Amino acid sequence: MQVIAGVIFHFIGGFASGSFYVPYKKVKGWAWETFWIVGGIFSWLIVPPLAAYLTIPGFADIIRQADSSTLGYSYLFGLLWGVGGLTYGLGVRYLGVSLGSSIILGLTMVFGSLVPSIFYYFNGTEGKETIDLFFSTASGRTVLLGLLVCIVGIYLCGRAGVLKERELVGGAADASGNKDYKFGIGLLVGIISGILSACFNFGLEAGKPMANVANDLWKAANPGEGEFLYQNNVTYVVVLWGGLTTNFLWCMFLNARNRTFGDYVNSKVPIARNILFCALAGTTWYLQFFFYGMGESRLGNGASSWILHMAFIILIANAWGVILKEWKGVSKKTYITIISGIAVIILSILLVGFARTLS
Protein backbone atom coordinates (compact mmCIF):
# COMPACT_ATOMS: atom_id res chain seq x y z
CA MET A 1 0.00 0.00 0.00
CA GLN A 2 2.90 2.36 0.68
CA VAL A 3 4.09 2.00 -2.91
CA ILE A 4 0.60 2.46 -4.38
CA ALA A 5 -0.01 5.56 -2.25
CA GLY A 6 3.38 6.97 -3.27
CA VAL A 7 2.67 6.47 -6.97
CA ILE A 8 -0.78 8.08 -6.62
CA PHE A 9 0.69 11.10 -4.84
CA HIS A 10 3.31 11.47 -7.57
CA PHE A 11 0.60 11.24 -10.22
CA ILE A 12 -1.39 14.05 -8.56
CA GLY A 13 1.79 16.14 -8.34
CA GLY A 14 2.61 15.38 -11.96
CA PHE A 15 -0.91 16.34 -13.01
CA ALA A 16 -0.58 19.66 -11.20
CA SER A 17 2.78 20.45 -12.83
CA GLY A 18 1.74 19.27 -16.28
CA SER A 19 -1.39 21.41 -16.07
CA PHE A 20 -0.24 24.62 -14.39
CA TYR A 21 0.55 26.52 -17.62
CA VAL A 22 -2.97 26.04 -19.00
CA PRO A 23 -4.58 28.88 -16.93
CA TYR A 24 -1.95 31.28 -18.27
CA LYS A 25 -3.49 30.83 -21.71
CA LYS A 26 -6.59 32.59 -20.36
CA VAL A 27 -4.66 35.73 -19.37
CA LYS A 28 -5.49 38.62 -21.71
CA GLY A 29 -3.47 41.70 -22.62
CA TRP A 30 -0.43 41.01 -20.41
CA ALA A 31 3.12 40.39 -21.57
CA TRP A 32 4.73 37.07 -20.66
CA GLU A 33 6.94 38.62 -17.97
CA THR A 34 3.92 40.22 -16.30
CA PHE A 35 1.76 37.14 -15.93
CA TRP A 36 4.79 34.95 -15.14
CA ILE A 37 5.85 36.97 -12.08
CA VAL A 38 2.27 37.50 -10.84
CA GLY A 39 1.74 33.75 -10.93
CA GLY A 40 5.18 33.26 -9.41
CA ILE A 41 4.32 35.42 -6.41
CA PHE A 42 1.70 32.80 -5.55
CA SER A 43 3.99 29.87 -6.46
CA TRP A 44 7.08 30.97 -4.55
CA LEU A 45 6.07 33.50 -1.90
CA ILE A 46 2.45 33.16 -0.79
CA VAL A 47 1.46 29.50 -1.03
CA PRO A 48 4.63 27.73 0.28
CA PRO A 49 4.67 29.32 3.77
CA LEU A 50 0.88 28.99 3.94
CA ALA A 51 1.15 25.26 3.22
CA ALA A 52 3.98 24.93 5.76
CA TYR A 53 1.96 26.84 8.38
CA LEU A 54 -1.03 24.53 7.88
CA THR A 55 0.98 21.30 8.04
CA ILE A 56 4.07 21.90 10.22
CA PRO A 57 3.61 23.62 13.61
CA GLY A 58 6.55 25.92 14.26
CA PHE A 59 7.99 25.65 10.74
CA ALA A 60 9.48 29.14 11.05
CA ASP A 61 11.43 28.05 14.13
CA ILE A 62 12.85 25.11 12.19
CA ILE A 63 14.12 27.50 9.51
CA ARG A 64 15.56 29.94 12.06
CA GLN A 65 17.42 27.14 13.86
CA ALA A 66 18.85 25.54 10.71
CA ASP A 67 22.60 25.97 10.23
CA SER A 68 23.88 28.48 7.70
CA SER A 69 25.17 25.87 5.24
CA THR A 70 21.77 24.18 5.04
CA LEU A 71 20.03 27.49 4.40
CA GLY A 72 22.76 28.75 2.06
CA TYR A 73 22.88 25.70 -0.20
CA SER A 74 19.10 25.38 -0.26
CA TYR A 75 18.79 29.01 -1.33
CA LEU A 76 21.67 28.74 -3.85
CA PHE A 77 20.17 25.73 -5.58
CA GLY A 78 16.87 27.58 -5.55
CA LEU A 79 18.55 30.48 -7.39
CA LEU A 80 19.93 28.12 -10.04
CA TRP A 81 16.63 26.30 -10.30
CA GLY A 82 14.99 29.70 -10.75
CA VAL A 83 16.92 30.18 -13.98
CA GLY A 84 15.68 26.78 -15.10
CA GLY A 85 12.16 27.69 -14.05
CA LEU A 86 11.96 30.95 -15.97
CA THR A 87 13.53 29.40 -19.07
CA TYR A 88 10.95 26.61 -18.71
CA GLY A 89 8.29 29.22 -19.35
CA LEU A 90 10.19 30.42 -22.42
CA GLY A 91 10.69 26.85 -23.62
CA VAL A 92 6.95 26.16 -23.43
CA ARG A 93 6.33 29.48 -25.16
CA TYR A 94 8.55 28.56 -28.12
CA LEU A 95 7.85 24.81 -28.31
CA GLY A 96 4.33 24.39 -26.95
CA VAL A 97 3.19 22.61 -23.80
CA SER A 98 3.78 19.02 -24.88
CA LEU A 99 7.09 19.25 -26.75
CA GLY A 100 8.61 21.87 -24.46
CA SER A 101 7.73 19.96 -21.32
CA SER A 102 9.03 16.67 -22.76
CA ILE A 103 12.48 18.01 -23.60
CA ILE A 104 12.95 20.18 -20.51
CA LEU A 105 11.56 17.78 -17.94
CA GLY A 106 13.28 14.81 -19.55
CA LEU A 107 16.66 16.44 -19.02
CA THR A 108 15.63 17.50 -15.53
CA MET A 109 14.66 13.93 -14.72
CA VAL A 110 18.00 12.51 -15.87
CA PHE A 111 20.19 15.08 -14.11
CA GLY A 112 18.02 15.29 -11.01
CA SER A 113 17.93 11.54 -10.47
CA LEU A 114 21.54 10.59 -11.29
CA VAL A 115 23.71 13.49 -10.12
CA PRO A 116 22.78 13.25 -6.41
CA SER A 117 23.41 9.49 -6.39
CA ILE A 118 26.82 10.03 -8.01
CA PHE A 119 27.65 12.73 -5.43
CA TYR A 120 26.68 10.49 -2.52
CA TYR A 121 28.76 7.65 -3.96
CA PHE A 122 31.92 9.74 -3.65
CA ASN A 123 30.80 11.54 -0.47
CA GLY A 124 29.20 8.81 1.59
CA THR A 125 26.07 9.99 3.40
CA GLU A 126 24.06 7.66 5.59
CA GLY A 127 20.58 6.88 4.31
CA LYS A 128 21.23 8.13 0.74
CA GLU A 129 21.01 5.99 -2.39
CA THR A 130 24.26 5.87 -4.35
CA ILE A 131 24.86 5.21 -8.05
CA ASP A 132 26.21 1.70 -7.47
CA LEU A 133 22.77 0.57 -6.24
CA PHE A 134 21.47 1.06 -9.79
CA PHE A 135 23.69 -1.81 -10.89
CA SER A 136 23.96 -4.03 -7.81
CA THR A 137 20.29 -4.54 -6.85
CA ALA A 138 17.20 -5.74 -8.70
CA SER A 139 15.30 -2.66 -7.62
CA GLY A 140 18.08 -0.34 -8.80
CA ARG A 141 18.41 -2.06 -12.16
CA THR A 142 14.67 -1.80 -12.72
CA VAL A 143 14.72 1.92 -11.86
CA LEU A 144 17.59 2.39 -14.32
CA LEU A 145 15.64 0.49 -16.99
CA GLY A 146 12.63 2.71 -16.34
CA LEU A 147 14.85 5.76 -16.73
CA LEU A 148 16.25 4.51 -20.04
CA VAL A 149 12.76 3.67 -21.31
CA CYS A 150 11.60 7.18 -20.38
CA ILE A 151 14.52 8.66 -22.33
CA VAL A 152 13.33 6.71 -25.38
CA GLY A 153 9.87 8.20 -24.85
CA ILE A 154 11.36 11.68 -24.62
CA TYR A 155 13.28 11.06 -27.85
CA LEU A 156 10.05 10.08 -29.61
CA CYS A 157 8.34 13.24 -28.36
CA GLY A 158 11.29 15.31 -29.57
CA ARG A 159 11.23 13.51 -32.91
CA ALA A 160 7.55 14.37 -33.24
CA GLY A 161 8.47 18.02 -32.65
CA VAL A 162 11.01 17.95 -35.48
CA LEU A 163 8.46 16.38 -37.84
CA LYS A 164 5.88 18.93 -36.75
CA GLU A 165 8.20 21.84 -37.55
CA ARG A 166 8.87 20.49 -41.03
CA GLU A 167 5.15 20.36 -41.71
CA LEU A 168 4.43 23.93 -40.63
CA VAL A 169 3.71 26.43 -43.33
CA GLY A 170 6.58 28.92 -43.15
CA GLY A 171 7.37 27.81 -39.61
CA ALA A 172 5.51 30.85 -38.25
CA ALA A 173 3.01 29.10 -36.03
CA ASP A 174 1.85 25.69 -35.01
CA ALA A 175 -1.60 24.34 -35.80
CA SER A 176 -2.97 25.49 -32.43
CA GLY A 177 -2.15 29.11 -33.33
CA ASN A 178 1.07 29.45 -31.33
CA LYS A 179 2.78 32.24 -33.28
CA ASP A 180 5.84 32.05 -31.02
CA TYR A 181 6.71 28.49 -32.12
CA LYS A 182 10.47 28.40 -32.84
CA PHE A 183 12.05 24.96 -32.62
CA GLY A 184 15.72 26.03 -32.77
CA ILE A 185 15.75 28.67 -30.05
CA GLY A 186 13.20 26.67 -28.10
CA LEU A 187 15.48 23.63 -28.08
CA LEU A 188 18.44 25.70 -26.83
CA VAL A 189 16.36 27.28 -24.07
CA GLY A 190 14.92 23.87 -23.24
CA ILE A 191 18.36 22.29 -22.76
CA ILE A 192 19.45 25.11 -20.42
CA SER A 193 16.19 24.87 -18.51
CA GLY A 194 16.33 21.09 -18.23
CA ILE A 195 19.82 21.05 -16.72
CA LEU A 196 19.28 23.90 -14.26
CA SER A 197 15.79 22.76 -13.26
CA ALA A 198 17.39 19.65 -11.78
CA CYS A 199 18.82 21.97 -9.11
CA PHE A 200 15.44 21.83 -7.38
CA ASN A 201 16.14 18.24 -6.41
CA PHE A 202 19.61 19.28 -5.26
CA GLY A 203 17.97 21.97 -3.14
CA LEU A 204 15.70 19.39 -1.53
CA GLU A 205 18.74 17.26 -0.72
CA ALA A 206 20.59 20.26 0.75
CA GLY A 207 17.57 21.21 2.85
CA LYS A 208 16.87 17.69 4.05
CA PRO A 209 18.09 18.47 7.62
CA MET A 210 15.11 20.83 8.01
CA ALA A 211 12.72 18.18 6.72
CA ASN A 212 14.29 15.66 9.10
CA VAL A 213 13.60 17.94 12.07
CA ALA A 214 9.97 18.29 11.02
CA ASN A 215 9.77 14.52 10.55
CA ASP A 216 11.31 13.76 13.94
CA LEU A 217 9.00 16.17 15.76
CA TRP A 218 5.95 14.67 14.11
CA LYS A 219 7.03 11.08 14.80
CA ALA A 220 7.64 11.95 18.45
CA ALA A 221 4.09 13.29 18.69
CA ASN A 222 2.61 10.45 16.60
CA PRO A 223 4.56 7.27 17.48
CA GLY A 224 4.10 4.25 15.26
CA GLU A 225 2.44 6.13 12.39
CA GLY A 226 5.33 6.03 9.92
CA GLU A 227 6.96 8.95 8.09
CA PHE A 228 5.55 12.48 8.13
CA LEU A 229 3.76 13.15 4.85
CA TYR A 230 4.44 16.89 4.84
CA GLN A 231 8.05 17.00 6.05
CA ASN A 232 9.37 18.63 2.85
CA ASN A 233 7.03 21.61 3.11
CA VAL A 234 9.50 23.47 5.32
CA THR A 235 12.33 22.92 2.83
CA TYR A 236 10.25 24.27 -0.06
CA VAL A 237 9.96 27.65 1.65
CA VAL A 238 13.73 28.25 1.53
CA VAL A 239 14.38 26.73 -1.91
CA LEU A 240 11.58 28.77 -3.42
CA TRP A 241 12.98 31.99 -1.98
CA GLY A 242 15.88 31.41 -4.35
CA GLY A 243 13.54 30.75 -7.25
CA LEU A 244 11.59 33.89 -6.49
CA THR A 245 14.76 36.00 -6.44
CA THR A 246 15.90 34.89 -9.90
CA ASN A 247 12.49 35.15 -11.54
CA PHE A 248 11.62 38.49 -9.94
CA LEU A 249 14.85 40.16 -11.10
CA TRP A 250 14.47 38.81 -14.65
CA CYS A 251 10.82 39.75 -14.99
CA MET A 252 11.47 43.25 -13.64
CA PHE A 253 14.26 43.60 -16.22
CA LEU A 254 11.88 42.51 -18.99
CA ASN A 255 9.17 44.87 -17.72
CA ALA A 256 11.68 47.73 -17.93
CA ARG A 257 13.13 46.72 -21.30
CA ASN A 258 9.77 46.04 -22.92
CA ARG A 259 8.02 48.91 -21.16
CA THR A 260 5.35 46.60 -19.80
CA PHE A 261 5.13 47.91 -16.22
CA GLY A 262 1.84 49.47 -17.31
CA ASP A 263 0.31 45.98 -17.60
CA TYR A 264 -0.26 45.85 -13.86
CA VAL A 265 -2.58 48.90 -13.92
CA ASN A 266 -3.90 48.83 -17.49
CA SER A 267 -7.65 49.35 -17.15
CA LYS A 268 -8.19 48.16 -20.72
CA VAL A 269 -7.45 44.55 -19.73
CA PRO A 270 -9.37 42.41 -17.21
CA ILE A 271 -6.90 42.85 -14.33
CA ALA A 272 -8.90 40.98 -11.70
CA ARG A 273 -9.54 38.10 -14.09
CA ASN A 274 -5.87 37.96 -15.06
CA ILE A 275 -4.78 37.88 -11.41
CA LEU A 276 -7.27 35.10 -10.73
CA PHE A 277 -5.88 32.92 -13.54
CA CYS A 278 -2.31 33.71 -12.50
CA ALA A 279 -3.16 32.75 -8.91
CA LEU A 280 -4.70 29.51 -10.18
CA ALA A 281 -1.63 28.76 -12.29
CA GLY A 282 0.79 29.62 -9.48
CA THR A 283 -1.06 27.59 -6.85
CA THR A 284 -1.38 24.64 -9.20
CA TRP A 285 2.35 24.83 -9.86
CA TYR A 286 3.14 24.65 -6.14
CA LEU A 287 0.85 21.66 -5.64
CA GLN A 288 3.21 19.54 -7.73
CA PHE A 289 5.81 19.66 -4.94
CA PHE A 290 3.25 19.48 -2.15
CA PHE A 291 2.24 16.08 -3.49
CA TYR A 292 5.81 15.21 -4.49
CA GLY A 293 6.79 15.46 -0.84
CA MET A 294 3.91 13.18 0.11
CA GLY A 295 4.94 10.65 -2.54
CA GLU A 296 8.58 10.75 -1.47
CA SER A 297 7.60 10.10 2.15
CA ARG A 298 5.96 6.87 1.01
CA LEU A 299 8.50 5.70 -1.58
CA GLY A 300 11.63 6.87 0.19
CA ASN A 301 14.24 9.51 -0.56
CA GLY A 302 15.78 8.24 -3.78
CA ALA A 303 15.99 8.58 -7.55
CA SER A 304 12.75 6.67 -8.14
CA SER A 305 10.62 9.44 -6.61
CA TRP A 306 12.22 12.08 -8.84
CA ILE A 307 11.90 9.88 -11.94
CA LEU A 308 8.23 9.11 -11.24
CA HIS A 309 7.48 12.77 -10.62
CA MET A 310 9.11 13.91 -13.86
CA ALA A 311 7.63 11.07 -15.92
CA PHE A 312 4.12 11.91 -14.75
CA ILE A 313 4.65 15.59 -15.58
CA ILE A 314 5.83 14.70 -19.09
CA LEU A 315 2.86 12.37 -19.51
CA ILE A 316 0.29 14.95 -18.42
CA ALA A 317 1.92 17.80 -20.37
CA ASN A 318 1.80 15.75 -23.57
CA ALA A 319 -1.80 14.81 -22.90
CA TRP A 320 -2.62 18.52 -22.58
CA GLY A 321 -0.76 19.13 -25.82
CA VAL A 322 -3.12 16.72 -27.57
CA ILE A 323 -6.20 18.16 -25.83
CA LEU A 324 -5.20 21.73 -26.72
CA LYS A 325 -4.76 20.62 -30.34
CA GLU A 326 -1.09 21.50 -30.53
CA TRP A 327 -0.76 18.54 -32.88
CA LYS A 328 -3.83 19.29 -34.96
CA GLY A 329 -3.17 19.25 -38.68
CA VAL A 330 0.08 17.25 -38.54
CA SER A 331 0.56 14.09 -40.58
CA LYS A 332 -0.50 10.66 -39.35
CA LYS A 333 3.17 9.71 -38.95
CA THR A 334 3.84 12.69 -36.66
CA TYR A 335 0.72 12.05 -34.59
CA ILE A 336 1.60 8.38 -34.17
CA THR A 337 5.11 9.40 -33.09
CA ILE A 338 3.86 11.68 -30.31
CA ILE A 339 1.31 9.11 -29.12
CA SER A 340 4.06 6.45 -29.13
CA GLY A 341 6.24 8.74 -27.02
CA ILE A 342 3.45 9.13 -24.48
CA ALA A 343 2.88 5.35 -24.40
CA VAL A 344 6.57 4.64 -23.81
CA ILE A 345 6.64 7.16 -20.95
CA ILE A 346 3.67 5.39 -19.37
CA LEU A 347 5.66 2.14 -19.58
CA SER A 348 8.59 3.81 -17.82
CA ILE A 349 6.27 4.92 -15.01
CA LEU A 350 5.05 1.35 -14.54
CA LEU A 351 8.64 0.08 -14.42
CA VAL A 352 9.76 2.58 -11.79
CA GLY A 353 6.65 1.93 -9.72
CA PHE A 354 7.31 -1.82 -9.91
CA ALA A 355 10.94 -1.29 -8.89
CA ARG A 356 9.88 0.02 -5.49
CA THR A 357 8.11 -3.27 -4.77
CA LEU A 358 11.47 -5.02 -5.16
CA SER A 359 13.18 -2.91 -2.48
Tab-separated table of N, CA and C in Angstrom, residues 48-63 210-218 228-237 286 290:
chain	number	residue	atom	x	y	z
A	48	PRO	N	3.745	28.626	-0.489
A	48	PRO	CA	4.629	27.729	0.279
A	48	PRO	C	4.594	27.932	1.795
A	49	PRO	N	4.746	29.169	2.312
A	49	PRO	CA	4.667	29.321	3.768
A	49	PRO	C	3.275	29.043	4.315
A	50	LEU	N	2.249	29.308	3.505
A	50	LEU	CA	0.885	28.994	3.939
A	50	LEU	C	0.716	27.488	4.105
A	51	ALA	N	1.224	26.724	3.127
A	51	ALA	CA	1.148	25.262	3.220
A	51	ALA	C	1.957	24.748	4.405
A	52	ALA	N	3.146	25.345	4.626
A	52	ALA	CA	3.979	24.931	5.760
A	52	ALA	C	3.292	25.260	7.082
A	53	TYR	N	2.675	26.427	7.156
A	53	TYR	CA	1.961	26.841	8.377
A	53	TYR	C	0.832	25.870	8.704
A	54	LEU	N	0.127	25.413	7.672
A	54	LEU	CA	-1.027	24.532	7.879
A	54	LEU	C	-0.624	23.095	8.203
A	55	THR	N	0.592	22.710	7.878
A	55	THR	CA	0.983	21.303	8.037
A	55	THR	C	2.104	21.068	9.044
A	56	ILE	N	2.924	22.095	9.327
A	56	ILE	CA	4.074	21.902	10.225
A	56	ILE	C	4.054	22.967	11.315
A	57	PRO	N	3.593	22.646	12.514
A	57	PRO	CA	3.612	23.617	13.611
A	57	PRO	C	5.047	24.082	13.893
A	58	GLY	N	5.232	25.381	13.964
A	58	GLY	CA	6.555	25.920	14.260
A	58	GLY	C	7.549	25.807	13.125
A	59	PHE	N	7.070	25.801	11.878
A	59	PHE	CA	7.993	25.653	10.742
A	59	PHE	C	9.003	26.794	10.684
A	60	ALA	N	8.569	28.002	11.081
A	60	ALA	CA	9.480	29.145	11.048
A	60	ALA	C	10.642	28.956	12.019
A	61	ASP	N	10.369	28.323	13.157
A	61	ASP	CA	11.434	28.053	14.127
A	61	ASP	C	12.444	27.056	13.563
A	62	ILE	N	11.957	26.086	12.804
A	62	ILE	CA	12.854	25.108	12.190
A	62	ILE	C	13.805	25.802	11.228
A	63	ILE	N	13.284	26.754	10.452
A	63	ILE	CA	14.116	27.501	9.510
A	63	ILE	C	15.127	28.371	10.257
A	210	MET	N	16.320	20.167	7.511
A	210	MET	CA	15.109	20.828	8.010
A	210	MET	C	13.915	19.885	7.944
A	211	ALA	N	13.806	19.147	6.846
A	211	ALA	CA	12.720	18.176	6.719
A	211	ALA	C	12.840	17.092	7.780
A	212	ASN	N	14.076	16.692	8.085
A	212	ASN	CA	14.291	15.656	9.100
A	212	ASN	C	13.829	16.123	10.477
A	213	VAL	N	14.062	17.397	10.784
A	213	VAL	CA	13.600	17.938	12.069
A	213	VAL	C	12.082	17.892	12.137
A	214	ALA	N	11.435	18.324	11.061
A	214	ALA	CA	9.968	18.289	11.020
A	214	ALA	C	9.465	16.853	11.162
A	215	ASN	N	10.159	15.929	10.497
A	215	ASN	CA	9.772	14.519	10.548
A	215	ASN	C	9.931	13.958	11.963
A	216	ASP	N	11.048	14.275	12.595
A	216	ASP	CA	11.305	13.763	13.942
A	216	ASP	C	10.299	14.304	14.958
A	217	LEU	N	9.981	15.583	14.846
A	217	LEU	CA	9.004	16.174	15.761
A	217	LEU	C	7.632	15.528	15.607
A	218	TRP	N	7.258	15.284	14.356
A	218	TRP	CA	5.950	14.674	14.110
A	218	TRP	C	5.908	13.235	14.609
A	228	PHE	N	6.393	11.287	8.225
A	228	PHE	CA	5.548	12.477	8.129
A	228	PHE	C	5.333	12.846	6.666
A	229	LEU	N	4.072	12.878	6.246
A	229	LEU	CA	3.758	13.145	4.849
A	229	LEU	C	4.234	14.519	4.377
A	230	TYR	N	4.218	15.507	5.254
A	230	TYR	CA	4.437	16.890	4.838
A	230	TYR	C	5.805	17.432	5.247
A	231	GLN	N	6.754	16.563	5.528
A	231	GLN	CA	8.047	17.004	6.050
A	231	GLN	C	8.787	17.946	5.117
A	232	ASN	N	8.631	17.796	3.807
A	232	ASN	CA	9.369	18.631	2.850
A	232	ASN	C	8.823	20.048	2.731
A	233	ASN	N	7.632	20.292	3.289
A	233	ASN	CA	7.027	21.615	3.113
A	233	ASN	C	7.879	22.733	3.692
A	234	VAL	N	8.636	22.438	4.745
A	234	VAL	CA	9.499	23.470	5.322
A	234	VAL	C	10.687	23.763	4.411
A	235	THR	N	11.204	22.736	3.744
A	235	THR	CA	12.334	22.925	2.827
A	235	THR	C	11.930	23.752	1.616
A	236	TYR	N	10.715	23.531	1.117
A	236	TYR	CA	10.253	24.266	-0.058
A	236	TYR	C	10.311	25.778	0.162
A	237	VAL	N	10.000	26.218	1.375
A	237	VAL	CA	9.964	27.653	1.649
A	237	VAL	C	11.306	28.297	1.305
A	286	TYR	N	2.600	25.048	-7.438
A	286	TYR	CA	3.144	24.647	-6.138
A	286	TYR	C	2.641	23.265	-5.718
A	290	PHE	N	3.999	19.871	-3.346
A	290	PHE	CA	3.253	19.480	-2.151
A	290	PHE	C	2.988	17.979	-2.188
